[in-house]
PDB file of C-alpha atoms in Angstrom:
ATOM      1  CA  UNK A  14      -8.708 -43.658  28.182  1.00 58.00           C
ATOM      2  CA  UNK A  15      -9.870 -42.021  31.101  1.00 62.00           C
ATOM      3  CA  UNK A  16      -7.258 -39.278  31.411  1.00 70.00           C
ATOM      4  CA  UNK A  17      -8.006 -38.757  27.534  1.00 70.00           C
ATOM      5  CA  UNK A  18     -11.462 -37.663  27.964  1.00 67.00           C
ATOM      6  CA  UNK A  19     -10.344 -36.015  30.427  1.00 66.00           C
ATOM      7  CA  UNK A  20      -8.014 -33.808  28.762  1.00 64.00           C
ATOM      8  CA  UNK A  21     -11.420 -33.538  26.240  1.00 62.00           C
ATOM      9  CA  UNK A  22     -13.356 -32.418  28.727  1.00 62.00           C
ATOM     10  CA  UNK A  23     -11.033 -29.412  30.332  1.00 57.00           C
ATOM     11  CA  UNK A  24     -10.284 -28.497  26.660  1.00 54.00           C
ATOM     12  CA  UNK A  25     -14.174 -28.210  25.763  1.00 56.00           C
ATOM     13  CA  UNK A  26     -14.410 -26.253  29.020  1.00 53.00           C
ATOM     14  CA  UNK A  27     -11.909 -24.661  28.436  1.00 53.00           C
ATOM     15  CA  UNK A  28     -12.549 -23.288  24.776  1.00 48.00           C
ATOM     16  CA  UNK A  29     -16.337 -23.274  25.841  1.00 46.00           C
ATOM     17  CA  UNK A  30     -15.473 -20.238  28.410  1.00 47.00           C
ATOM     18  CA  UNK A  31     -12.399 -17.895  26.556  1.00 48.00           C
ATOM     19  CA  UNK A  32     -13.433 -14.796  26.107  1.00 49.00           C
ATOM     20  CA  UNK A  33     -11.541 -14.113  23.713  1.00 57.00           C
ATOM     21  CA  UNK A  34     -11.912 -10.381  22.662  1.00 54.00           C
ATOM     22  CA  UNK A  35     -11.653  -9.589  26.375  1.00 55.00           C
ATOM     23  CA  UNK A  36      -8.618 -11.568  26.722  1.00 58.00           C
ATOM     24  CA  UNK A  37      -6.650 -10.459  23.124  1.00 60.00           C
ATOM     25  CA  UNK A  38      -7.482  -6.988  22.396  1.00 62.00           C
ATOM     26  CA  UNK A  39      -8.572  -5.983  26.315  1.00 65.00           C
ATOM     27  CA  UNK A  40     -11.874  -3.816  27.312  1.00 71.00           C
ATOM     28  CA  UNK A  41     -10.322  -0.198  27.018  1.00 85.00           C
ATOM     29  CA  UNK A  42      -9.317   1.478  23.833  1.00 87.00           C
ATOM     30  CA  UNK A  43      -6.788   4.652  23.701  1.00 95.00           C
ATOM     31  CA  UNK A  44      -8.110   7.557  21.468  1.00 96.00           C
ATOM     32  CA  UNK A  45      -6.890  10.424  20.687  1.00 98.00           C
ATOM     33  CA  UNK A  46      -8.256  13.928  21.211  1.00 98.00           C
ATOM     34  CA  UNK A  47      -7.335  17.267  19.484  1.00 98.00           C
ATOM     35  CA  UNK A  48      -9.812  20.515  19.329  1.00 97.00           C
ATOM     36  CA  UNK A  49      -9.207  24.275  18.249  1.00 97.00           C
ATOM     37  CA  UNK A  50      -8.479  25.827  20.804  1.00 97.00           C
ATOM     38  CA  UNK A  51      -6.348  23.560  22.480  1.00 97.00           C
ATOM     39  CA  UNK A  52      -6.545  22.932  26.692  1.00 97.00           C
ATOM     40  CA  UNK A  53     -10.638  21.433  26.675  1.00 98.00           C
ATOM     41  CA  UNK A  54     -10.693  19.191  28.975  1.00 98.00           C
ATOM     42  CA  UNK A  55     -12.775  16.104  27.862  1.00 98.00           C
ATOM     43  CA  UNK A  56     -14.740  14.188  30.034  1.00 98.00           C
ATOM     44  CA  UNK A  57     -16.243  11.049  29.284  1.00 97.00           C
ATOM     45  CA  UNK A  58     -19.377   9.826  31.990  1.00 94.00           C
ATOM     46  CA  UNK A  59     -18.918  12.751  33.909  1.00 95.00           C
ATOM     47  CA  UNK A  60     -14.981  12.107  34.460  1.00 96.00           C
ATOM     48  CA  UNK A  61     -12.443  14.405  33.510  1.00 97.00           C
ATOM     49  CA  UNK A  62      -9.883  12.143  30.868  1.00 97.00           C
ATOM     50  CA  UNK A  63      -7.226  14.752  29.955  1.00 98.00           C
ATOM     51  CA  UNK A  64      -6.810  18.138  28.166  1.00 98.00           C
ATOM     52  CA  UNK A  65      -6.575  18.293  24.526  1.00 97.00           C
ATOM     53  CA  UNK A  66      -4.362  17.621  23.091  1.00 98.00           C
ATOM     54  CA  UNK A  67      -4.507  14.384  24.487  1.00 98.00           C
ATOM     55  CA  UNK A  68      -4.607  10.567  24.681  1.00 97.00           C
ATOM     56  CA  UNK A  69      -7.234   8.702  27.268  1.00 97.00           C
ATOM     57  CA  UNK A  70      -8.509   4.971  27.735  1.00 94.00           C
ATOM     58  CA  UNK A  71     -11.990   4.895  27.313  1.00 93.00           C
ATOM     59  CA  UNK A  72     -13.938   1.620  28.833  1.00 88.00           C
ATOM     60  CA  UNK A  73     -15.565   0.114  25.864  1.00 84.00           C
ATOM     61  CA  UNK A  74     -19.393  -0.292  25.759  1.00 82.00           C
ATOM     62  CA  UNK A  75     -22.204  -1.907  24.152  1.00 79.00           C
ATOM     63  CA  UNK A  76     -24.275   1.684  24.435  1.00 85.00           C
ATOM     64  CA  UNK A  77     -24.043   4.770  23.472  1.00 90.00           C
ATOM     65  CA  UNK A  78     -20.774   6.217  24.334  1.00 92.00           C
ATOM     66  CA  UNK A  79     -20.077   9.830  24.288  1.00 96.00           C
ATOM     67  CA  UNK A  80     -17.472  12.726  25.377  1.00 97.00           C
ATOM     68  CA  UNK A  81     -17.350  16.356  26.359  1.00 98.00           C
ATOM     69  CA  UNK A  82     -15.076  18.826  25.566  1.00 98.00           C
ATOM     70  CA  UNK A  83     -15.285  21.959  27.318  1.00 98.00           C
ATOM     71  CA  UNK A  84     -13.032  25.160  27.830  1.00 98.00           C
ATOM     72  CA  UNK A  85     -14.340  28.407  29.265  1.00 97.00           C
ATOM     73  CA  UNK A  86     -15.508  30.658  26.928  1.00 97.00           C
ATOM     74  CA  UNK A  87     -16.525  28.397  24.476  1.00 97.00           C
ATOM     75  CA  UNK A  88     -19.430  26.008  24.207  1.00 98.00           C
ATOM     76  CA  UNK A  89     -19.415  22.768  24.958  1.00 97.00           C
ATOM     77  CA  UNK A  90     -18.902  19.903  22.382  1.00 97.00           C
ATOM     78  CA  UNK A  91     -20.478  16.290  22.735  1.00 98.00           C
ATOM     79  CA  UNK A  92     -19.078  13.978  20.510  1.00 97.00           C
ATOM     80  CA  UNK A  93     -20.657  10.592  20.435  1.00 96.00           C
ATOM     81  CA  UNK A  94     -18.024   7.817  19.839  1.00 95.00           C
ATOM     82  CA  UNK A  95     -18.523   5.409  16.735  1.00 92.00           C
ATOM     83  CA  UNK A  96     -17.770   2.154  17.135  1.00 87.00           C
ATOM     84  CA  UNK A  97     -17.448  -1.441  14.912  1.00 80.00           C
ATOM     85  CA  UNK A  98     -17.827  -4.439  15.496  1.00 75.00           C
ATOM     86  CA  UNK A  99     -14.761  -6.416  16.836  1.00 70.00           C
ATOM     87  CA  UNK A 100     -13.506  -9.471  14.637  1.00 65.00           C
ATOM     88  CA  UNK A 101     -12.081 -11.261  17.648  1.00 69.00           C
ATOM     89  CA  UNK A 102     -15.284 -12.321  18.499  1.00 66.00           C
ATOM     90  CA  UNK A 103     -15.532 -14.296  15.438  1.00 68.00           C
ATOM     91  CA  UNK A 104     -13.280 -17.068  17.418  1.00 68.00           C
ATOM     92  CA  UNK A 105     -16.315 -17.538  20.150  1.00 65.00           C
ATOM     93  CA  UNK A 106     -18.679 -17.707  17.758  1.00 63.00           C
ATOM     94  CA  UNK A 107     -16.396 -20.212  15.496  1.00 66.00           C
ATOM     95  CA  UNK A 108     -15.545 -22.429  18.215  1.00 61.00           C
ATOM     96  CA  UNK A 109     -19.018 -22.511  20.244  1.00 54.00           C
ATOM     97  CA  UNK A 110     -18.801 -20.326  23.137  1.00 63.00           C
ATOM     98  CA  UNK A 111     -21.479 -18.745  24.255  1.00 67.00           C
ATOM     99  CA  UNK A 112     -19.482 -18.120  27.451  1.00 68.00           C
ATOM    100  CA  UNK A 113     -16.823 -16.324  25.975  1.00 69.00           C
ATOM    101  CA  UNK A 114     -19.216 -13.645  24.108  1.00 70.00           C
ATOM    102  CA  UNK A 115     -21.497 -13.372  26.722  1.00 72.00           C
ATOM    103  CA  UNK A 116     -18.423 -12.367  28.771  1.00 72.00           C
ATOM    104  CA  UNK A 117     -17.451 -10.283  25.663  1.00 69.00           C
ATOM    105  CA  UNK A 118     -20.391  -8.564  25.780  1.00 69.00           C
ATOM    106  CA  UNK A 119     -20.550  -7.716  29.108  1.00 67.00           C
ATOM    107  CA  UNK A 120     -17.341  -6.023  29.356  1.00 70.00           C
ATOM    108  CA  UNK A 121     -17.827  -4.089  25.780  1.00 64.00           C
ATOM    109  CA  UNK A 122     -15.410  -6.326  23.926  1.00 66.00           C
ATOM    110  CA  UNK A 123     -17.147  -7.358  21.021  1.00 69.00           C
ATOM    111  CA  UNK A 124     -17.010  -3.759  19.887  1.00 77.00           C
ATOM    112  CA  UNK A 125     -13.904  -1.424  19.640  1.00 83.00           C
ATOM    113  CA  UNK A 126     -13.535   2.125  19.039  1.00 82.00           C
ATOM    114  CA  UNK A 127     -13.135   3.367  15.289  1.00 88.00           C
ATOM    115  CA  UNK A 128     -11.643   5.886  14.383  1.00 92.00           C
ATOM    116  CA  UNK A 129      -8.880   6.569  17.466  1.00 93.00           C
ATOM    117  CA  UNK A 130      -8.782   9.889  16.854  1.00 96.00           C
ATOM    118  CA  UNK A 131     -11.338  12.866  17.641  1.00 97.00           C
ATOM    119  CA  UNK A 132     -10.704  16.273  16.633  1.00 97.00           C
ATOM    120  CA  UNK A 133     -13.496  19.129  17.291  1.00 97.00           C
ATOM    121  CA  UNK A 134     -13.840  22.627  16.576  1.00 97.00           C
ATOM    122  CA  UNK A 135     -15.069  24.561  19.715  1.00 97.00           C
ATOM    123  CA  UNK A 136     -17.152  27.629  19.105  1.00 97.00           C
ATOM    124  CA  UNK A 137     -16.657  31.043  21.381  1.00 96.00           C
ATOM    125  CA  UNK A 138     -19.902  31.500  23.449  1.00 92.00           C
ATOM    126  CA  UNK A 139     -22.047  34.751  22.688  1.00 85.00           C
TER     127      UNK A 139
END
């Protein structure tokens, strides 16, 4: 009897703390990034991610999220990145654990990047 509520116990703790969306689908997303011209670099927080055309992991983010593209001798392109709302979560909420999407949250998980793919037009500077 005692071993069984044990086994209660750790499993309640246990689903109490998952973090699910962290855990299953990870806090980075890969997106895609294309512009005309191609060679802009793209920076995202300051950091240089690659030059179009290109693939990057980008952190994910409860706030506003954005990217730069910039080539010389053309103007610079922010692009703010959309995001929804990520249905993993739903299991923390089902099963009770505040844990799990306060974790979630903190790391950006119960949001992912939509669409994975970015392509910009850059304009020649005057």
């Amino acid at each position: 009897m005692k071993s069984r509520l044990s086994m209660v116990i750790l499993l309640g703790i246990t689903l109490s703390t998952t973090s699910c969306a962290t855990i299953i689908t990870g806090t980075k997303d890969k997106i895609s990034f294309s512009s005309t011209p191609e060679g802009a670099k793209v920076f995202h927080k300051g950091v240089e991610k690659c030059t179009t055309p290109c693939t990057a992991e980008i952190s994910r983010s409860l706030s506003k999220q954005t990217v730069i593209f910039q080539k010389e001798g053309f103007n610079d392109k922010e692009v703010k990145l959309t995001k929804n709302f990520n249905a993993v979560t739903l299991v923390n909420i089902l099963l009770g654990g505040a844990i799990g999407v306060g974790i979630d949250a903190a790391t950006g998980s119960l949001t992912k990047y939509s669409p994975k793919t970015y392509i910009v037009e850059l304009e020649e500077a005057k």
